[in-house]
Amino acid sequence: MAKWSRSRLLYFMPGVEPLPFGVVDVEQEEARYASAGQLRSERELRNVAAIDIGTNSTHLLVASVDPSLHTFSVDLAEKSTTRLGERDPDSGELTGPAMERVFETLKRFKELAASHQVEQVVASATSAVREASNGRDFLQRIQDQLGLEVDLLSGAEEARLIYLGVLSGMPFGECPHLLLDIGGGSTELILADGRDARALTSTRVGAVRLQRDFVKHEPIPPQRRSFLQTFIQGSLEPAVDKVCRRINPGESPVMVATSGTAMAIGALLASEDDRPPLRLHGYRFSRQRLDGLVEKLIAMTPEQRRIQTPINDRRSEIIVPGALILQTAMQMLAADELVLSERALREGLIVDWMLRHGLLEDRFSFQSSIRQRTVIHQVQRFAVNHRRAERVASHALSLYDHTHGVLHHDDGGGRDLLWASAMLHACGQHINLSAYHKHSWYLIRHGELLGYSEAEHLMVAAIARYHRRSLPKKRHLEWQALATREHRRLVAEMALLLRLAAAIDRRPEPVVAAIRVESADDDQVVFELVPEGLNQNLSLEQWSLKSCASVVKEASGVTMKVVVEE
């Protein structure tokens, strides 16, 4: 091979065959996507259910636990508005109608869990039950008549489980996080990082409690609002003081909000965005936006709030006091922004079950590889050829590392997105071979990628979408979904690398042992294919890689040359 004044050398293994192009109407094939979503490789899964008996609602979650990956996925989530917090105003006891609503809901949930063949139902009750004098009698009735044992959680234990739930679905890195869970009867505030929970607090102030005790007329008069804010501040002050004392000098914690009130507020704010997110997990909003929304909500009548599309009737009744708690907490903690987490207490019950059954080494094992685990889980879910996906991913990352300044100009943020896309780029092959890149986009976009922001999730899907056939076009909805010009540039560059990585392997078994990449200057790159064995014919692989030359030239201005080691 000729000598160049400047060179980059790269060795990597083969990729996955690109398939013919075809046109598909994604919206008409959602049933087929749902079917593909059930595909899983042959492995042992353990099903477990979690039930949370809350002040406002009772929830069921059914999860499939993967012992080999030490992770889980949610198969079913059900909710029933049981309003257990509507206690007797004189005695404070749980009322007969409220208990009956919960009891009937639990019967349905138990049947649902059994239909999923769960090996155990883990159930818990929170503030409404623990504060009622007849709460324990109610739990005993549930055990006697339904055979369902329900743990009565203390405030600190509720906070611990919320922490475990958030920890399982959000990377903390080296930064401390303030977790706020506003329930119907209590609010949990936690200070934690990826190694430890520094402070676990629970305060007897919640959306249902405030609505029941203090909101008699709506819209809320200014004096009543001022009283509510003062009451909330006084209630939260011990918890805020505790967590603030444990924030180290120089640290700037990330604020995370979970559960119904925060999700409803997030849904209202997201509905105002030009590009509303598909999911609220990871959605961010500022305190300034929250302040504006609170002003709108507090001026509305209950009837006016009910017509707000993102929230249901019951949530519209209690969202104002819940929003005031969130607003006050952000003010007291000097938080200018927060991020939403869809995972909380119920997911924490699953993580705790995994810990108690030896399926996690420790409670922080999720944190070391949240992104990797969630991608590999999706690889298994859609029965992707794991071995070949890993080869393509390895090639793509090697190309990334050795072609900076020639085929891409990323500063490092795209590397992980490229890996995820490479692992999942072929997941759509089970839908339609001829247009699998489009189907892969849909499956990735609508799948769960824990640890990735909404923008990153979109980019992972788009990189897989554009790894074959045509380059991105302005009219493509997938392209329009990308939020910024910088995101589009990154997707275009990473998709080009994935295209090259996938083009090298045209056969089920690897025949290319390595590929050397050398660049003489910024507008020419030479690939040398190294065969797996002696006398190995690589003409097919050489042709496949050469077929990318025109696209590479169009996308990057770089001229490609492909040779085979003799």
Coordinates of C-alpha atoms in Angstrom, one line a residue:
M1 CA 0.0 0.0 0.0
A2 CA 1.2 3.5 -0.8
K3 CA 2.7 5.7 1.9
W4 CA 1.1 8.9 3.1
S5 CA 2.4 11.8 5.1
R6 CA -0.4 11.4 7.7
S7 CA -2.2 8.2 8.4
R8 CA -4.8 6.6 10.7
L9 CA -4.8 2.8 11.2
L10 CA -7.9 0.9 12.3
Y11 CA -8.6 -2.8 12.8
F12 CA -12.2 -4.0 13.3
M13 CA -14.6 -6.9 12.6
P14 CA -17.4 -7.2 10.1
G15 CA -21.0 -5.8 10.0
V16 CA -24.5 -6.6 8.8
E17 CA -25.8 -6.8 5.3
P18 CA -27.8 -3.9 3.9
L19 CA -31.1 -5.0 2.3
P20 CA -33.1 -3.7 -0.6
F21 CA -35.2 -0.6 -0.3
G22 CA -39.0 -0.6 0.0
V23 CA -41.8 1.9 0.8
V24 CA -43.9 1.4 3.9
D25 CA -46.7 3.3 5.5
V26 CA -45.7 3.0 9.2
E27 CA -49.1 4.2 10.6
Q28 CA -50.9 1.3 8.9
E29 CA -48.6 -1.3 10.4
E30 CA -48.7 -0.6 14.1
A31 CA -50.2 -4.0 14.8
R32 CA -47.2 -5.6 13.2
Y33 CA -44.9 -3.5 15.3
A34 CA -46.8 -4.6 18.4
S35 CA -46.3 -8.2 17.3
A36 CA -42.6 -7.6 16.7
G37 CA -42.3 -6.1 20.1
Q38 CA -43.1 -9.4 21.7
L39 CA -40.1 -11.1 20.1
R40 CA -37.5 -12.3 22.6
S41 CA -34.5 -14.5 22.4
E42 CA -34.7 -17.8 24.3
R43 CA -33.9 -16.9 27.9
E44 CA -35.3 -17.4 31.4
L45 CA -37.4 -14.5 32.6
R46 CA -39.0 -14.1 36.0
N47 CA -42.3 -12.2 36.2
V48 CA -43.2 -10.2 39.3
A49 CA -45.9 -7.7 40.1
A50 CA -45.9 -4.6 42.3
I51 CA -49.0 -3.0 43.7
D52 CA -49.0 0.5 45.3
I53 CA -52.0 1.5 47.3
G54 CA -51.7 5.3 47.4
T55 CA -53.8 8.2 48.7
N56 CA -55.4 9.0 45.4
S57 CA -54.8 5.9 43.2
T58 CA -54.0 2.3 43.3
H59 CA -51.4 1.1 40.8
L60 CA -50.4 -2.3 39.4
L61 CA -47.1 -2.9 37.6
V62 CA -46.1 -6.3 36.1
A63 CA -42.4 -6.6 35.2
S64 CA -40.3 -9.2 33.5
V65 CA -37.0 -9.6 35.3
D66 CA -34.0 -10.7 33.3
P67 CA -31.6 -12.5 35.7
S68 CA -28.8 -12.5 33.1
L69 CA -28.9 -8.8 32.4
H70 CA -29.9 -7.9 36.0
T71 CA -32.6 -5.6 34.8
F72 CA -36.3 -5.6 34.1
S73 CA -38.9 -4.3 31.7
V74 CA -42.5 -3.2 32.4
D75 CA -45.0 -5.5 30.7
L76 CA -48.2 -4.0 32.2
A77 CA -49.1 -0.8 34.1
E78 CA -52.7 -0.3 35.4
K79 CA -54.1 2.5 37.5
S80 CA -57.4 2.9 39.3
T81 CA -58.5 6.2 41.0
T82 CA -59.6 4.8 44.4
R83 CA -59.4 8.0 46.5
L84 CA -58.5 6.2 49.7
G85 CA -57.4 9.6 51.1
E86 CA -61.0 10.8 51.3
R87 CA -61.1 9.8 55.0
D88 CA -63.9 10.5 57.5
P89 CA -63.6 14.2 58.5
D90 CA -64.3 13.6 62.1
S91 CA -62.5 10.4 63.0
G92 CA -59.8 10.4 60.3
E93 CA -60.6 6.8 59.5
L94 CA -60.7 5.2 56.1
T95 CA -64.3 5.2 54.9
G96 CA -66.3 2.2 53.8
P97 CA -66.8 3.3 50.2
A98 CA -63.1 4.1 49.8
M99 CA -62.0 0.8 51.2
E100 CA -64.4 -1.0 49.0
R101 CA -63.0 0.7 45.9
V102 CA -59.5 -0.4 46.8
F103 CA -60.7 -3.9 47.6
E104 CA -62.4 -4.4 44.3
T105 CA -59.4 -2.9 42.5
L106 CA -57.1 -5.3 44.2
K107 CA -59.2 -8.3 43.2
R108 CA -58.9 -7.2 39.5
F109 CA -55.2 -6.5 39.9
K110 CA -54.6 -9.9 41.5
E111 CA -56.3 -11.6 38.5
L112 CA -54.3 -9.6 36.0
A113 CA -51.1 -10.5 37.8
A114 CA -52.0 -14.2 37.8
S115 CA -52.7 -14.0 34.1
H116 CA -49.1 -12.9 33.6
Q117 CA -48.0 -15.9 35.6
V118 CA -46.1 -13.8 38.2
E119 CA -44.2 -15.7 40.8
Q120 CA -44.9 -13.1 43.5
V121 CA -47.1 -10.0 44.0
V122 CA -45.3 -7.3 46.1
A123 CA -47.8 -4.9 47.5
S124 CA -47.4 -1.7 49.6
A125 CA -49.5 1.0 51.2
T126 CA -48.5 4.5 52.0
S127 CA -49.6 7.6 53.9
A128 CA -53.4 7.2 53.7
V129 CA -53.3 3.8 55.3
R130 CA -50.5 4.4 57.8
E131 CA -52.2 7.5 59.2
A132 CA -55.7 6.0 59.6
S133 CA -56.5 4.4 62.8
N134 CA -58.3 1.5 61.0
G135 CA -55.6 1.2 58.3
R136 CA -54.0 -2.0 59.8
D137 CA -57.4 -3.6 60.1
F138 CA -58.0 -2.9 56.4
L139 CA -54.7 -4.5 55.4
Q140 CA -55.6 -7.5 57.5
R141 CA -58.9 -7.8 55.7
I142 CA -57.1 -7.7 52.4
Q143 CA -54.8 -10.5 53.5
D144 CA -57.6 -12.7 55.0
Q145 CA -60.0 -12.3 52.0
L146 CA -57.6 -11.9 49.1
G147 CA -54.5 -13.7 50.3
L148 CA -52.5 -10.6 49.5
E149 CA -50.0 -9.4 52.0
V150 CA -49.5 -5.7 51.9
D151 CA -46.5 -3.9 53.5
L152 CA -47.3 -0.7 55.4
L153 CA -44.5 1.6 54.5
S154 CA -43.0 4.2 56.8
G155 CA -42.2 7.6 55.3
A156 CA -38.5 6.8 55.2
E157 CA -39.1 3.4 53.6
E158 CA -41.3 5.0 51.0
A159 CA -38.5 7.5 50.2
R160 CA -36.0 4.6 49.9
L161 CA -38.1 2.7 47.4
I162 CA -38.7 5.9 45.4
Y163 CA -34.9 6.4 45.3
L164 CA -34.4 2.8 44.1
G165 CA -37.0 3.3 41.3
V166 CA -35.5 6.5 40.0
L167 CA -32.0 5.0 40.3
S168 CA -33.0 2.1 38.0
G169 CA -34.0 4.4 35.2
M170 CA -31.8 7.5 35.3
P171 CA -28.0 7.9 35.2
F172 CA -26.8 10.0 38.1
G173 CA -23.1 10.1 37.1
E174 CA -21.0 12.0 39.6
C175 CA -23.7 14.6 40.3
P176 CA -26.0 14.5 43.4
H177 CA -29.7 14.5 42.6
L178 CA -32.7 15.9 44.6
L179 CA -35.6 13.6 44.1
L180 CA -39.1 15.0 44.8
D181 CA -42.2 12.8 44.8
I182 CA -45.5 14.6 45.4
G183 CA -48.1 12.1 46.4
G184 CA -51.7 12.5 47.6
G185 CA -50.9 12.5 51.3
S186 CA -47.2 13.0 51.6
T187 CA -44.2 14.4 49.8
E188 CA -40.8 12.6 49.8
L189 CA -37.6 14.5 49.3
I190 CA -34.4 12.6 48.8
L191 CA -30.8 13.7 48.3
A192 CA -28.8 11.0 46.6
D193 CA -26.0 10.2 44.1
G194 CA -24.9 7.1 42.2
R195 CA -23.3 5.6 45.3
D196 CA -25.5 6.5 48.2
A197 CA -28.7 8.0 49.5
R198 CA -27.5 10.9 51.7
A199 CA -31.0 11.9 53.0
L200 CA -34.4 10.3 53.0
T201 CA -37.3 12.5 54.1
S202 CA -41.1 12.3 54.1
T203 CA -43.4 15.2 54.9
R204 CA -47.2 15.0 55.6
V205 CA -48.1 17.4 52.8
G206 CA -49.7 16.2 49.6
A207 CA -52.0 17.2 46.8
V208 CA -55.1 15.4 48.1
R209 CA -54.5 16.4 51.7
L210 CA -54.2 20.1 50.8
Q211 CA -57.3 20.0 48.6
R212 CA -59.4 18.3 51.2
D213 CA -58.3 20.4 54.2
F214 CA -57.8 23.9 52.7
V215 CA -59.4 24.4 49.3
K216 CA -63.0 25.3 49.8
H217 CA -63.6 27.7 47.0
E218 CA -62.1 27.9 43.4
P219 CA -60.6 29.8 41.9
I220 CA -58.5 30.1 45.1
P221 CA -58.7 33.6 46.5
P222 CA -55.3 35.4 46.9
Q223 CA -55.3 35.2 50.7
R224 CA -56.0 31.5 50.7
R225 CA -53.2 31.0 48.1
S226 CA -50.8 32.9 50.3
F227 CA -51.8 30.8 53.3
L228 CA -51.3 27.6 51.3
Q229 CA -47.8 28.7 50.2
T230 CA -46.8 29.5 53.7
F231 CA -48.2 26.2 55.0
I232 CA -46.4 24.3 52.4
Q233 CA -43.1 26.1 53.1
G234 CA -43.4 25.5 56.8
S235 CA -44.2 21.8 56.2
L236 CA -41.2 21.3 53.8
E237 CA -38.7 23.3 55.8
P238 CA -37.3 20.5 58.0
A239 CA -36.9 18.2 55.0
V240 CA -35.3 21.0 52.9
D241 CA -32.9 21.9 55.8
K242 CA -31.9 18.3 56.1
V243 CA -31.0 17.8 52.5
C244 CA -29.3 21.2 52.1
R245 CA -27.0 20.4 55.1
R246 CA -25.8 17.3 53.2
I247 CA -25.0 19.0 49.9
N248 CA -21.3 19.4 49.7
P249 CA -19.7 22.8 48.9
G250 CA -19.4 23.4 45.2
E251 CA -22.1 20.8 44.3
S252 CA -25.1 21.7 42.2
P253 CA -27.7 19.0 42.5
V254 CA -30.0 18.0 39.6
M255 CA -33.7 18.2 40.7
V256 CA -35.9 15.2 39.6
A257 CA -39.6 15.1 40.1
T258 CA -41.7 11.9 39.9
S259 CA -45.3 10.6 40.1
G260 CA -48.7 11.9 39.2
T261 CA -48.6 15.7 39.9
A262 CA -45.2 16.2 38.3
M263 CA -46.2 14.1 35.3
A264 CA -49.4 16.0 34.8
I265 CA -47.6 19.3 35.0
G266 CA -45.0 18.0 32.6
A267 CA -47.8 16.9 30.2
L268 CA -49.4 20.3 30.3
L269 CA -46.1 22.1 29.6
A270 CA -45.0 19.6 26.9
S271 CA -48.3 20.2 25.1
E272 CA -47.2 23.7 24.5
D273 CA -43.9 22.7 22.8
D274 CA -43.5 22.8 19.0
R275 CA -42.3 19.2 19.2
P276 CA -44.0 17.5 22.2
P277 CA -42.0 14.5 23.5
L278 CA -43.3 11.0 23.0
R279 CA -42.6 10.2 26.6
L280 CA -42.2 12.4 29.7
H281 CA -39.3 10.4 31.2
G282 CA -36.3 12.8 31.0
Y283 CA -38.4 15.8 30.0
R284 CA -37.0 19.0 31.4
F285 CA -38.7 22.3 32.2
S286 CA -37.7 25.5 34.0
R287 CA -39.1 27.1 37.2
Q288 CA -40.0 30.1 35.0
R289 CA -42.3 27.9 32.9
L290 CA -43.8 26.3 36.0
D291 CA -44.5 29.7 37.5
G292 CA -46.4 30.7 34.4
L293 CA -48.4 27.5 34.4
V294 CA -49.3 27.8 38.1
E295 CA -50.7 31.3 37.4
K296 CA -52.9 29.9 34.7
L297 CA -54.1 26.9 36.7
I298 CA -54.9 28.8 39.9
A299 CA -57.1 31.3 38.0
M300 CA -59.2 28.5 36.5
T301 CA -62.4 26.9 37.8
P302 CA -62.4 23.1 38.2
E303 CA -64.5 23.0 35.0
Q304 CA -62.0 24.9 33.1
R305 CA -59.2 22.7 34.2
R306 CA -61.1 19.5 33.3
I307 CA -61.0 20.5 29.6
Q308 CA -57.2 20.6 29.6
T309 CA -56.5 17.6 27.4
P310 CA -53.3 16.2 29.1
I311 CA -54.9 15.7 32.5
N312 CA -57.9 13.6 33.7
D313 CA -60.9 14.8 35.7
R314 CA -59.5 13.6 39.1
R315 CA -56.1 15.1 38.5
S316 CA -57.7 18.4 37.5
E317 CA -59.3 18.6 41.0
I318 CA -56.0 18.3 42.9
I319 CA -53.4 19.7 40.5
V320 CA -53.4 23.2 41.9
P321 CA -52.2 22.3 45.4
G322 CA -49.8 19.8 43.9
A323 CA -48.4 22.4 41.6
L324 CA -48.0 24.8 44.6
I325 CA -46.0 22.1 46.4
L326 CA -43.7 21.7 43.4
Q327 CA -43.3 25.4 42.9
T328 CA -42.6 26.0 46.6
A329 CA -40.1 23.2 46.7
M330 CA -38.2 24.5 43.7
Q331 CA -38.0 28.0 45.3
M332 CA -36.8 26.6 48.6
L333 CA -34.2 24.5 46.9
A334 CA -33.1 27.3 44.5
A335 CA -33.7 24.9 41.6
D336 CA -34.0 26.6 38.3
E337 CA -34.9 23.5 36.3
L338 CA -36.1 19.9 36.9
V339 CA -36.2 16.7 35.0
L340 CA -39.1 14.2 35.1
S341 CA -38.7 10.5 36.0
E342 CA -41.4 8.0 35.1
R343 CA -39.9 5.5 37.5
A344 CA -40.6 5.8 41.2
L345 CA -42.1 3.7 44.0
R346 CA -43.5 0.8 42.0
E347 CA -40.3 0.3 40.1
G348 CA -38.5 0.6 43.4
L349 CA -40.5 -2.3 44.7
I350 CA -39.3 -4.4 41.7
V351 CA -35.7 -3.4 42.3
D352 CA -36.0 -4.2 46.0
W353 CA -37.5 -7.6 45.1
M354 CA -34.5 -8.2 42.8
L355 CA -32.1 -7.3 45.6
R356 CA -33.8 -9.6 48.1
H357 CA -33.7 -12.5 45.6
G358 CA -30.0 -12.1 44.7
L359 CA -30.6 -10.8 41.2
L360 CA -28.6 -7.6 41.8
E361 CA -25.2 -7.5 43.5
D362 CA -26.0 -4.2 45.1
R363 CA -28.5 -1.4 44.7
F364 CA -26.2 0.7 42.6
S365 CA -25.4 -1.9 39.9
F366 CA -28.0 -0.3 37.6
Q367 CA -26.0 2.9 37.6
S368 CA -22.8 1.5 36.1
S369 CA -24.4 0.6 32.8
I370 CA -28.0 1.9 32.5
R371 CA -27.6 2.8 28.9
Q372 CA -25.9 -0.5 27.9
R373 CA -28.4 -2.6 29.8
T374 CA -31.5 -0.9 28.2
V375 CA -30.0 -1.2 24.7
I376 CA -29.1 -4.9 25.2
H377 CA -32.6 -5.5 26.6
Q378 CA -34.1 -4.1 23.4
V379 CA -31.7 -6.2 21.3
Q380 CA -33.1 -9.3 23.0
R381 CA -36.6 -8.1 22.9
F382 CA -36.6 -7.8 19.1
A383 CA -34.5 -11.0 18.6
V384 CA -31.7 -9.1 16.9
N385 CA -28.7 -11.2 16.1
H386 CA -26.6 -10.1 19.0
R387 CA -23.3 -11.4 17.7
R388 CA -23.6 -9.6 14.4
A389 CA -24.9 -6.4 16.1
E390 CA -21.8 -6.4 18.3
R391 CA -19.6 -6.7 15.3
V392 CA -21.2 -3.8 13.6
A393 CA -21.1 -1.7 16.8
S394 CA -17.4 -2.5 17.1
H395 CA -16.7 -1.4 13.6
A396 CA -18.7 1.7 13.9
L397 CA -16.9 2.8 17.1
S398 CA -13.5 2.1 15.6
L399 CA -14.4 4.1 12.5
Y400 CA -15.5 6.9 14.9
D401 CA -12.2 6.8 16.7
H402 CA -10.0 6.9 13.6
T403 CA -11.8 9.1 11.2
H404 CA -12.3 12.3 13.2
G405 CA -11.8 15.3 11.1
V406 CA -12.3 13.3 7.9
L407 CA -15.7 11.6 8.1
H408 CA -17.0 13.3 11.2
H409 CA -16.3 16.3 13.5
D410 CA -18.0 15.2 16.7
D411 CA -16.4 16.1 20.0
G412 CA -17.4 12.8 21.7
G413 CA -21.1 13.1 22.4
G414 CA -22.1 11.0 19.4
R415 CA -20.0 8.0 20.2
D416 CA -22.5 6.4 22.6
L417 CA -25.4 7.2 20.3
L418 CA -23.6 5.5 17.5
W419 CA -23.1 2.4 19.6
A420 CA -26.8 2.2 20.5
S421 CA -27.9 2.7 16.9
A422 CA -25.4 0.1 15.7
M423 CA -26.7 -2.5 18.2
L424 CA -30.4 -1.8 17.2
H425 CA -30.1 -0.8 13.6
A426 CA -31.4 -4.2 12.3
C427 CA -34.3 -4.6 14.8
G428 CA -36.8 -3.8 12.1
Q429 CA -35.9 -6.8 9.9
H430 CA -38.6 -8.9 11.6
I431 CA -41.2 -6.4 10.2
N432 CA -40.1 -6.0 6.6
L433 CA -36.7 -6.9 5.2
S434 CA -37.0 -4.5 2.2
A435 CA -37.5 -1.4 4.4
Y436 CA -36.2 -2.5 7.7
H437 CA -34.3 0.8 8.4
K438 CA -37.7 2.6 8.5
H439 CA -39.2 0.0 10.8
S440 CA -36.1 0.1 13.0
W441 CA -36.6 3.8 13.4
Y442 CA -40.2 3.2 14.6
L443 CA -39.3 0.4 17.0
I444 CA -36.4 2.3 18.5
R445 CA -38.4 5.5 18.7
H446 CA -41.3 3.9 20.5
G447 CA -39.1 1.6 22.7
E448 CA -37.7 2.3 26.1
L449 CA -34.2 3.6 26.2
L450 CA -33.4 4.4 29.8
G451 CA -30.7 6.9 30.5
Y452 CA -31.1 8.7 27.2
S453 CA -32.8 12.1 27.0
E454 CA -35.7 12.6 24.6
A455 CA -33.3 14.4 22.1
E456 CA -30.8 11.5 22.3
H457 CA -33.5 8.9 21.9
L458 CA -34.6 10.7 18.7
M459 CA -31.0 10.8 17.4
V460 CA -30.4 7.1 18.1
A461 CA -33.5 6.2 16.1
A462 CA -32.6 8.6 13.3
I463 CA -29.0 7.2 13.0
A464 CA -30.5 3.7 12.4
R465 CA -33.0 5.1 10.0
Y466 CA -30.4 6.7 7.7
H467 CA -27.7 4.0 7.8
R468 CA -28.8 2.7 4.4
R469 CA -30.4 3.8 1.2
S470 CA -31.1 7.5 0.7
L471 CA -29.5 10.4 2.7
P472 CA -31.8 12.5 4.9
K473 CA -34.2 14.8 3.1
K474 CA -36.0 17.9 4.5
R475 CA -39.4 16.3 3.8
H476 CA -38.7 13.3 5.9
L477 CA -40.7 13.3 9.2
E478 CA -37.9 11.5 10.9
W479 CA -35.5 14.3 9.9
Q480 CA -38.0 17.0 10.9
A481 CA -38.4 15.4 14.4
L482 CA -34.7 16.3 15.2
A483 CA -34.8 19.5 17.3
T484 CA -31.7 21.4 16.1
R485 CA -29.3 21.8 13.2
E486 CA -26.5 20.4 15.4
H487 CA -28.6 17.3 16.1
R488 CA -29.1 16.8 12.3
R489 CA -25.4 17.2 11.6
L490 CA -24.5 14.7 14.3
V491 CA -27.1 12.2 13.0
A492 CA -25.9 12.6 9.4
E493 CA -22.2 11.9 10.4
M494 CA -23.0 9.0 12.7
A495 CA -25.3 7.4 10.2
L496 CA -22.5 7.6 7.6
L497 CA -20.2 5.7 9.9
L498 CA -22.9 3.1 10.6
R499 CA -23.5 2.7 6.9
L500 CA -19.8 1.8 6.3
A501 CA -19.7 -0.5 9.4
A502 CA -22.8 -2.4 8.2
A503 CA -21.6 -2.7 4.6
I504 CA -18.5 -4.7 5.4
D505 CA -20.2 -8.0 6.3
R506 CA -22.3 -9.5 3.6
R507 CA -22.4 -13.0 5.1
P508 CA -23.6 -14.7 8.3
E509 CA -20.0 -15.6 9.3
P510 CA -17.2 -13.1 9.4
V511 CA -14.7 -13.3 6.6
V512 CA -13.0 -9.9 7.2
A513 CA -10.4 -10.1 10.0
A514 CA -9.7 -6.4 10.1
I515 CA -9.8 -3.2 8.1
R516 CA -7.1 -0.7 8.0
V517 CA -8.1 2.9 7.4
E518 CA -5.6 5.5 6.1
S519 CA -6.2 9.0 5.1
A520 CA -3.7 11.0 3.0
D521 CA -5.6 14.3 3.5
D522 CA -9.0 15.5 4.6
D523 CA -10.7 14.6 1.3
Q524 CA -9.4 11.1 0.7
V525 CA -9.7 7.9 2.7
V526 CA -8.5 4.4 1.8
F527 CA -9.9 1.2 3.3
E528 CA -7.8 -2.0 3.2
L529 CA -9.7 -5.2 4.0
V530 CA -7.7 -7.9 5.7
P531 CA -9.1 -11.5 5.1
E532 CA -9.9 -13.9 7.9
G533 CA -8.0 -16.7 6.3
L534 CA -5.5 -17.4 3.6
N535 CA -6.9 -17.2 0.0
Q536 CA -10.1 -15.8 1.3
N537 CA -12.1 -14.1 -1.5
L538 CA -13.3 -10.7 -0.3
S539 CA -14.6 -9.4 -3.7
L540 CA -18.2 -9.3 -2.3
E541 CA -17.1 -7.2 0.7
Q542 CA -15.0 -5.0 -1.4
W543 CA -17.9 -4.4 -3.8
S544 CA -20.2 -3.7 -0.9
L545 CA -17.9 -1.1 0.7
K546 CA -17.2 0.5 -2.7
S547 CA -21.0 0.9 -3.2
C548 CA -21.0 3.4 -0.4
A549 CA -18.4 5.7 -2.2
S550 CA -21.0 7.9 -3.9
V551 CA -22.9 8.5 -0.7
V552 CA -19.7 9.2 1.3
K553 CA -18.7 11.7 -1.4
E554 CA -22.1 13.4 -1.3
A555 CA -22.3 13.5 2.4
S556 CA -18.8 14.4 3.4
G557 CA -16.9 15.4 0.2
V558 CA -14.4 12.6 0.9
T559 CA -13.3 10.2 -1.9
M560 CA -13.1 6.5 -0.9
K561 CA -10.8 3.8 -2.2
V562 CA -11.2 0.1 -1.2
V563 CA -8.4 -2.4 -1.5
V564 CA -7.8 -6.0 -0.3
E565 CA -4.6 -7.1 1.5
E566 CA -2.7 -9.5 -0.6

